[in-house]
Short mmCIF file of C-alpha atoms and ligand atoms in Angstrom, two decimals:
data_model
loop_
_atom_site.label_atom_id
_atom_site.label_comp_id
_atom_site.label_asym_id
_atom_site.label_seq_id
_atom_site.Cartn_x
_atom_site.Cartn_y
_atom_site.Cartn_z
CA MET A 1 52.27 -40.95 -26.07
CA ASN A 2 49.23 -39.73 -28.35
CA ARG A 3 46.52 -37.55 -26.17
CA VAL A 4 43.19 -37.39 -27.73
CA LYS A 5 40.30 -35.69 -26.21
CA VAL A 6 36.50 -36.95 -27.10
CA ASP A 7 35.04 -32.98 -26.48
CA LEU A 8 31.09 -32.88 -25.87
CA ASP A 9 29.02 -30.39 -23.67
CA GLY A 10 29.16 -31.57 -19.83
CA SER A 11 32.17 -35.19 -20.68
CA SER A 12 34.99 -34.67 -22.17
CA TYR A 13 37.17 -36.81 -21.15
CA PRO A 14 40.65 -38.14 -22.75
CA ILE A 15 41.58 -41.12 -25.12
CA ILE A 16 45.53 -41.75 -24.30
CA ILE A 17 47.11 -44.31 -26.63
CA GLU A 18 50.29 -45.12 -25.35
CA ALA A 19 52.73 -48.14 -26.51
CA ASN A 20 53.98 -50.38 -23.63
CA SER A 21 52.25 -48.23 -20.82
CA LEU A 22 49.82 -51.36 -19.98
CA SER A 23 52.23 -51.87 -17.05
CA SER A 24 51.86 -48.42 -15.86
CA THR A 25 47.95 -47.96 -16.95
CA GLY A 26 47.29 -47.91 -12.80
CA LYS A 27 48.62 -44.06 -12.92
CA VAL A 28 47.01 -42.52 -15.42
CA ILE A 29 43.89 -43.75 -13.83
CA ARG A 30 44.33 -42.93 -10.30
CA GLU A 31 45.83 -39.46 -11.93
CA ARG A 32 41.77 -39.96 -13.61
CA VAL A 33 39.64 -40.97 -11.05
CA GLY A 34 41.35 -40.80 -7.88
CA GLN A 35 41.99 -43.14 -5.06
CA LYS A 36 39.28 -45.00 -5.87
CA LYS A 37 38.31 -49.18 -5.88
CA GLY A 38 35.82 -50.85 -8.31
CA VAL A 39 35.86 -53.45 -10.52
CA ILE A 40 37.68 -55.08 -13.54
CA ILE A 41 35.83 -56.07 -16.09
CA THR A 42 37.57 -58.78 -18.40
CA ASP A 43 36.88 -62.52 -20.08
CA GLU A 44 39.68 -65.07 -19.48
CA ASN A 45 41.65 -64.78 -22.38
CA VAL A 46 42.65 -61.02 -21.89
CA ASP A 47 42.96 -62.20 -18.28
CA ARG A 48 45.56 -64.91 -19.63
CA LEU A 49 47.49 -62.43 -21.49
CA TYR A 50 47.34 -58.85 -19.44
CA GLY A 51 45.78 -59.50 -16.34
CA PRO A 52 48.42 -59.59 -13.85
CA ALA A 53 49.89 -56.59 -15.70
CA LEU A 54 46.50 -54.48 -15.08
CA GLU A 55 46.22 -55.96 -11.16
CA ASP A 56 50.12 -55.37 -10.82
CA THR A 57 50.18 -51.45 -12.17
CA LEU A 58 46.79 -51.01 -9.54
CA GLU A 59 47.99 -52.52 -6.91
CA ASN A 60 51.23 -50.45 -7.26
CA GLU A 61 49.11 -47.70 -7.01
CA GLY A 62 47.59 -48.34 -4.42
CA LEU A 63 44.19 -48.64 -6.18
CA ARG A 64 41.52 -52.06 -4.89
CA PHE A 65 39.61 -53.62 -7.82
CA THR A 66 38.31 -56.81 -7.88
CA LYS A 67 38.41 -59.04 -10.93
CA LEU A 68 35.44 -60.21 -12.52
CA VAL A 69 35.78 -62.88 -15.02
CA VAL A 70 33.54 -63.72 -18.19
CA GLN A 71 33.98 -66.52 -21.13
CA PRO A 72 35.04 -64.77 -24.33
CA GLY A 73 32.81 -64.68 -26.80
CA GLU A 74 29.57 -63.15 -28.13
CA ALA A 75 27.50 -64.95 -25.98
CA SER A 76 28.82 -62.77 -22.81
CA LYS A 77 27.16 -59.73 -24.28
CA SER A 78 23.77 -61.66 -22.49
CA LEU A 79 20.97 -60.26 -19.38
CA SER A 80 21.94 -62.88 -17.83
CA THR A 81 26.02 -62.37 -18.26
CA ALA A 82 25.06 -58.59 -17.08
CA GLU A 83 22.77 -60.03 -14.32
CA ARG A 84 25.73 -62.78 -12.35
CA LEU A 85 27.77 -59.69 -12.85
CA TYR A 86 24.82 -56.74 -11.10
CA LYS A 87 24.90 -59.40 -8.45
CA GLU A 88 28.48 -59.52 -7.53
CA LEU A 89 28.25 -55.69 -7.68
CA ALA A 90 25.98 -55.63 -5.71
CA GLU A 91 27.85 -58.02 -2.76
CA LEU A 92 31.34 -56.24 -3.29
CA GLN A 93 29.73 -53.03 -1.79
CA LEU A 94 30.18 -51.01 -4.27
CA HIS A 95 29.16 -47.25 -4.73
CA ARG A 96 28.37 -44.53 -6.73
CA ASP A 97 31.77 -43.57 -6.87
CA SER A 98 33.45 -47.30 -7.70
CA VAL A 99 34.88 -47.30 -10.85
CA VAL A 100 35.00 -50.31 -13.37
CA LEU A 101 37.32 -50.45 -16.18
CA ALA A 102 36.38 -52.18 -19.08
CA PHE A 103 39.64 -54.59 -19.99
CA GLY A 104 39.42 -56.51 -23.42
CA GLY A 105 37.92 -55.79 -26.73
CA GLY A 106 34.39 -54.52 -27.98
CA VAL A 107 32.45 -57.51 -26.24
CA ILE A 108 33.92 -56.39 -22.94
CA GLY A 109 33.76 -53.08 -23.93
CA ASP A 110 29.97 -53.13 -24.90
CA LEU A 111 29.01 -55.68 -22.02
CA ALA A 112 31.23 -53.41 -19.12
CA GLY A 113 30.43 -50.10 -20.17
CA PHE A 114 26.15 -51.26 -19.73
CA VAL A 115 26.31 -52.52 -16.46
CA GLY A 116 28.84 -49.49 -15.52
CA SER A 117 26.64 -47.52 -16.98
CA THR A 118 22.98 -48.79 -15.53
CA PHE A 119 23.90 -50.56 -11.72
CA LEU A 120 23.15 -47.93 -8.81
CA ARG A 121 22.15 -45.54 -12.04
CA GLY A 122 25.67 -45.36 -13.14
CA LEU A 123 29.08 -45.67 -12.64
CA PRO A 124 32.20 -44.01 -14.05
CA VAL A 125 33.36 -46.59 -16.56
CA VAL A 126 37.50 -46.72 -17.88
CA GLN A 127 37.65 -48.16 -21.09
CA ILE A 128 41.01 -50.34 -21.65
CA PRO A 129 40.62 -51.78 -25.07
CA THR A 130 42.28 -53.80 -26.11
CA THR A 131 41.71 -55.45 -29.75
CA LEU A 132 41.71 -53.20 -33.18
CA LEU A 133 38.55 -52.82 -33.09
CA ALA A 134 38.39 -51.54 -29.44
CA GLN A 135 41.10 -49.31 -29.58
CA VAL A 136 39.39 -47.53 -32.80
CA ASP A 137 36.92 -47.62 -32.57
CA SER A 138 33.61 -48.87 -29.52
CA SER A 139 36.38 -47.83 -26.61
CA VAL A 140 34.85 -44.76 -28.35
CA GLY A 141 31.41 -42.82 -27.95
CA GLY A 142 30.16 -44.39 -24.85
CA LYS A 143 27.48 -46.32 -27.09
CA THR A 144 27.57 -49.60 -24.89
CA ALA A 145 24.91 -52.87 -25.33
CA VAL A 146 23.84 -55.80 -25.25
CA ASN A 147 22.37 -58.64 -26.99
CA LEU A 148 18.94 -59.82 -27.71
CA SER A 149 18.29 -63.29 -28.87
CA ARG A 150 15.81 -61.37 -31.77
CA GLY A 151 19.19 -59.21 -32.60
CA LYS A 152 22.27 -57.67 -31.44
CA ASN A 153 22.59 -54.28 -29.10
CA LEU A 154 19.28 -54.04 -28.37
CA VAL A 155 19.96 -53.03 -25.39
CA GLY A 156 22.11 -50.57 -24.26
CA THR A 157 22.55 -46.70 -22.92
CA PHE A 158 25.47 -43.92 -23.93
CA HIS A 159 27.33 -42.98 -21.30
CA GLN A 160 30.70 -41.83 -21.86
CA PRO A 161 33.83 -43.07 -20.33
CA GLU A 162 35.69 -41.01 -17.83
CA MET A 163 39.01 -41.89 -19.69
CA VAL A 164 40.18 -44.85 -23.21
CA VAL A 165 43.70 -45.28 -22.54
CA MET A 166 45.08 -47.81 -24.80
CA ASP A 167 48.18 -49.79 -24.83
CA PRO A 168 48.99 -50.69 -29.10
CA VAL A 169 51.10 -53.29 -28.16
CA VAL A 170 48.86 -55.42 -26.78
CA LEU A 171 47.71 -55.88 -30.27
CA GLU A 172 50.37 -58.27 -30.65
CA THR A 173 48.79 -61.50 -29.51
CA LEU A 174 45.63 -61.55 -31.65
CA SER A 175 44.76 -63.71 -34.13
CA SER A 176 44.44 -62.52 -37.46
CA GLU A 177 40.63 -62.46 -38.23
CA ASP A 178 40.70 -60.50 -34.77
CA VAL A 179 43.53 -58.20 -36.78
CA ARG A 180 41.55 -57.91 -40.01
CA SER A 181 38.10 -57.24 -38.35
CA GLY A 182 39.52 -54.26 -37.04
CA LEU A 183 40.83 -52.97 -40.20
CA GLY A 184 37.45 -53.02 -41.73
CA GLU A 185 37.15 -50.38 -39.65
CA VAL A 186 40.13 -48.62 -39.60
CA LEU A 187 40.23 -48.07 -43.82
CA LYS A 188 36.21 -46.73 -42.83
CA TYR A 189 36.93 -43.92 -40.77
CA GLY A 190 39.54 -42.35 -45.00
CA LEU A 191 36.35 -43.75 -46.00
CA VAL A 192 33.71 -41.77 -44.21
CA TRP A 193 36.10 -38.85 -43.39
CA ASP A 194 39.95 -38.96 -44.38
CA GLU A 195 41.04 -39.90 -47.84
CA ASN A 196 44.65 -39.64 -47.36
CA PHE A 197 44.18 -41.64 -44.24
CA PHE A 198 42.90 -44.39 -46.22
CA TRP A 199 45.34 -44.23 -48.82
CA LYS A 200 48.36 -44.66 -46.11
CA ALA A 201 46.89 -47.25 -43.94
CA VAL A 202 46.62 -49.47 -47.01
CA ASP A 203 50.22 -48.33 -47.66
CA ASN A 204 50.73 -49.57 -44.05
CA ILE A 205 48.04 -53.18 -44.30
CA GLU A 206 51.29 -55.49 -43.89
CA LEU A 207 52.16 -53.56 -40.85
CA PHE A 208 48.68 -54.14 -39.42
CA GLU A 209 48.26 -57.60 -40.69
CA ASN A 210 51.43 -59.04 -38.99
CA VAL A 211 51.01 -56.45 -35.45
CA GLU A 212 54.51 -57.76 -34.09
CA ASN A 213 55.45 -54.14 -34.10
CA GLY A 214 52.20 -53.22 -32.15
CA ALA A 215 54.29 -49.22 -31.53
CA GLY A 216 54.78 -49.05 -34.92
CA LEU A 217 50.64 -48.18 -34.94
CA GLU A 218 49.88 -45.94 -32.52
CA SER A 219 50.12 -43.05 -34.78
CA LEU A 220 47.72 -44.89 -37.18
CA ILE A 221 45.29 -45.90 -34.05
CA SER A 222 45.17 -41.91 -33.12
CA ARG A 223 44.57 -40.67 -35.62
CA CYS A 224 40.79 -43.56 -36.07
CA CYS A 225 40.27 -42.05 -32.35
CA GLU A 226 40.66 -38.60 -33.35
CA ILE A 227 38.32 -38.32 -36.39
CA LYS A 228 35.98 -41.06 -33.74
CA ALA A 229 36.00 -38.72 -31.09
CA GLU A 230 35.28 -35.75 -33.90
CA VAL A 231 32.45 -37.45 -34.82
CA VAL A 232 31.02 -38.28 -31.76
CA GLY A 233 31.91 -34.62 -30.36
CA ARG A 234 29.37 -33.25 -32.88
CA ASP A 235 27.23 -36.21 -32.67
CA GLU A 236 27.17 -37.52 -28.99
CA LEU A 237 23.63 -39.85 -29.56
CA ASP A 238 23.81 -40.53 -32.76
CA ARG A 239 20.97 -38.59 -34.44
CA GLY A 240 22.80 -37.26 -37.45
CA ILE A 241 26.70 -37.17 -39.10
CA ARG A 242 27.69 -40.15 -36.39
CA GLN A 243 25.87 -42.19 -38.37
CA ILE A 244 28.00 -42.09 -41.17
CA LEU A 245 30.15 -44.45 -38.99
CA ASN A 246 27.66 -46.73 -40.38
CA PHE A 247 29.26 -46.90 -43.40
CA GLY A 248 29.07 -50.88 -44.33
CA HIS A 249 26.95 -51.18 -41.43
CA THR A 250 23.96 -52.19 -42.98
CA ILE A 251 24.95 -55.28 -45.46
CA GLY A 252 27.53 -55.98 -43.37
CA HIS A 253 25.10 -56.41 -40.54
CA GLY A 254 23.16 -58.88 -42.80
CA ILE A 255 26.15 -61.05 -43.11
CA GLU A 256 27.02 -61.43 -39.58
CA ALA A 257 23.51 -61.88 -39.19
CA GLY A 258 23.58 -64.66 -41.42
CA SER A 259 27.00 -66.24 -41.08
CA GLY A 260 25.04 -67.13 -36.89
CA TYR A 261 27.10 -64.32 -35.86
CA GLY A 262 30.48 -66.20 -35.06
CA GLU A 263 31.72 -67.16 -39.16
CA LEU A 264 32.73 -64.11 -40.09
CA ARG A 265 33.84 -61.20 -37.51
CA HIS A 266 32.03 -57.80 -36.90
CA GLY A 267 34.90 -55.69 -39.02
CA GLU A 268 34.99 -59.02 -41.48
CA ALA A 269 31.85 -58.73 -42.36
CA VAL A 270 31.96 -54.70 -42.75
CA ILE A 271 34.55 -54.62 -44.68
CA TRP A 272 32.50 -56.70 -47.73
CA GLY A 273 29.35 -54.32 -46.21
CA MET A 274 31.88 -51.09 -47.49
CA ILE A 275 32.57 -53.12 -50.77
CA GLY A 276 28.95 -53.15 -51.46
CA ASP A 277 28.15 -49.59 -50.76
CA ILE A 278 30.89 -47.81 -53.39
CA TRP A 279 28.88 -50.48 -55.60
CA ILE A 280 25.48 -49.52 -55.09
CA SER A 281 27.48 -45.62 -55.06
CA GLN A 282 28.56 -46.41 -58.57
CA ASP A 283 25.93 -47.78 -59.86
CA ARG A 284 23.65 -45.11 -58.88
CA GLY A 285 26.55 -42.88 -60.72
CA TYR A 286 27.59 -40.30 -57.85
CA LEU A 287 31.39 -42.22 -57.35
CA ALA A 288 33.26 -42.61 -61.16
CA GLU A 289 33.81 -45.99 -62.49
CA GLU A 290 37.45 -45.12 -62.05
CA THR A 291 37.19 -44.03 -58.46
CA PHE A 292 35.11 -47.37 -58.05
CA SER A 293 37.53 -49.49 -58.79
CA ARG A 294 40.70 -47.40 -56.62
CA ILE A 295 39.13 -48.24 -53.71
CA LEU A 296 37.25 -51.82 -54.40
CA GLY A 297 41.73 -52.03 -55.02
CA GLY A 298 42.23 -50.51 -51.47
CA LEU A 299 40.24 -52.58 -49.64
CA THR A 300 40.80 -55.68 -52.26
CA ARG A 301 44.57 -55.66 -50.51
CA LEU A 302 43.31 -56.97 -47.61
CA SER A 303 42.75 -60.74 -47.71
CA LEU A 304 39.24 -60.71 -47.79
CA PRO A 305 37.13 -63.52 -46.00
CA SER A 306 35.00 -66.15 -47.40
CA LEU A 307 31.64 -65.06 -47.24
CA PRO A 308 29.15 -67.46 -45.99
CA ASP A 309 28.39 -69.58 -49.23
CA ASP A 310 24.89 -70.95 -48.31
CA LEU A 311 23.71 -67.22 -47.54
CA THR A 312 20.65 -65.79 -50.56
CA GLY A 313 20.24 -62.60 -51.53
CA THR A 314 16.91 -63.47 -50.12
CA GLU A 315 18.08 -64.59 -46.84
CA LEU A 316 20.53 -61.69 -46.54
CA LEU A 317 17.46 -59.09 -46.57
CA GLU A 318 15.71 -60.74 -44.08
CA TYR A 319 18.18 -60.54 -41.83
CA ILE A 320 19.02 -56.66 -42.86
CA THR A 321 15.29 -55.59 -42.13
CA ARG A 322 15.46 -57.39 -39.00
CA ASP A 323 18.05 -54.89 -38.16
CA LYS A 324 17.39 -52.07 -35.00
CA LYS A 325 18.17 -49.07 -37.23
CA VAL A 326 15.80 -50.75 -40.00
CA ARG A 327 12.59 -47.89 -39.35
CA GLY A 328 9.21 -48.45 -40.88
CA GLY A 329 10.54 -50.59 -43.59
CA VAL A 330 12.87 -48.45 -45.04
CA ILE A 331 16.82 -49.53 -45.67
CA ASN A 332 19.00 -46.64 -45.16
CA SER A 333 22.65 -47.33 -46.08
CA VAL A 334 25.49 -44.68 -46.28
CA LEU A 335 26.52 -43.78 -49.40
CA LEU A 336 29.40 -42.14 -51.01
CA ARG A 337 29.78 -39.64 -53.17
CA GLU A 338 33.73 -38.39 -52.74
CA PRO A 339 35.35 -40.57 -50.34
CA GLY A 340 36.71 -38.82 -46.99
CA GLU A 341 34.36 -35.48 -48.21
CA LYS A 342 30.67 -36.17 -49.11
CA VAL A 343 29.02 -39.29 -47.53
CA ASP A 344 25.20 -39.48 -47.23
CA VAL A 345 22.89 -41.89 -45.17
CA GLU A 346 20.25 -42.54 -47.36
CA GLN A 347 17.88 -45.00 -48.64
CA VAL A 348 19.01 -48.27 -49.84
CA SER A 349 15.59 -50.31 -52.22
CA GLU A 350 16.18 -54.40 -52.18
CA ALA A 351 16.83 -54.41 -55.67
CA GLU A 352 20.09 -52.57 -55.01
CA LEU A 353 21.67 -54.35 -51.85
CA LYS A 354 19.94 -57.77 -53.73
CA ASP A 355 22.22 -56.33 -57.26
CA ALA A 356 25.02 -55.54 -54.89
CA TRP A 357 24.85 -58.84 -52.96
CA GLU A 358 25.25 -60.64 -56.42
CA PHE A 359 27.99 -58.05 -57.19
CA LEU A 360 29.92 -59.36 -53.55
CA THR A 361 29.20 -62.95 -54.33
CA GLY A 362 30.90 -62.44 -57.29
CA LEU A 363 34.45 -61.27 -56.23
CA GLU A 364 37.46 -63.37 -56.72
CA VAL A 365 38.50 -63.59 -53.10
CA ASN A 366 41.85 -63.49 -53.13
N1 LIG B 1 30.33 -48.24 -34.17
C1 LIG B 1 30.02 -46.72 -34.67
C2 LIG B 1 29.63 -45.16 -33.64
O1 LIG B 1 29.68 -45.61 -32.09
O2 LIG B 1 28.90 -44.23 -34.08
#
């Protein structure tokens, strides 16, 4: 079992990472939040695979939770789904003390976190992430959101969970695309915070890619959570250093939007975005060519997803400039000067982004 603390002024909380722990999750929840009632918000896929195990452990602890199930996929991260959930919470007569369990991947974590943070001006939320991306990134740090038709995550809150509790063994049922998506975020931590960890994760790519042994991932996932906890502890509200976690996300968000959200998973697009960011870093002379090639070699140990083949550089730029992080037409990206050491958010030009796109589209996909 690994335990990581997210240390914040006034709202510190634990992240518990333990293989084969799903069937005893009820106990850790009861120990942390007490004998509360509340809801489990999950999706149909997670419910089919793991819903009964979570319900059993809660029941064994005498916790009364009602399950609310939404459809899987990004479309559920909407105000209309949130409204449906608010109505159900109201009908269940939840009160300020009731608890929301967010049981699923990134969509569920963001949606349930958003609903939990706004219903009755905020209920306690426990995150129980079930995808690699959610375990290493989105369940930690308190960002919640729903999408608007104009873009992703345009409405949201910061609402730190009471705790995050995860079982890496549930990753064994993920699709290879979902694993690769999570791996994008895993490798990101190495490049922005801990270069040794980057190479350790690269050396363990096969362990990740064939997750027949989720337990074997416990310590790698814990290291990601430690880094995320450290960064969030220094900048909870994303006004400074937390923004380095957007490494690969400027081009990545453009690719995601340009592929109509669905063709590529978030973390898959981020892998391409990271290659774009290191390309700009070496083009500016921040990274030596040799370092650039070494990192590129590490990133391409992953079998890269195909890029949307009809997306032009001009279209990509349009999608990038629509992103919520672009303020007053200034496009920022996260550039590396020393992997894992010297990383800065810097303004990038349209020409640099177009050149980076040309580089990406010319790369051989393995
Ligand atoms: N996913 C980046 C962050 O939480 O800041």
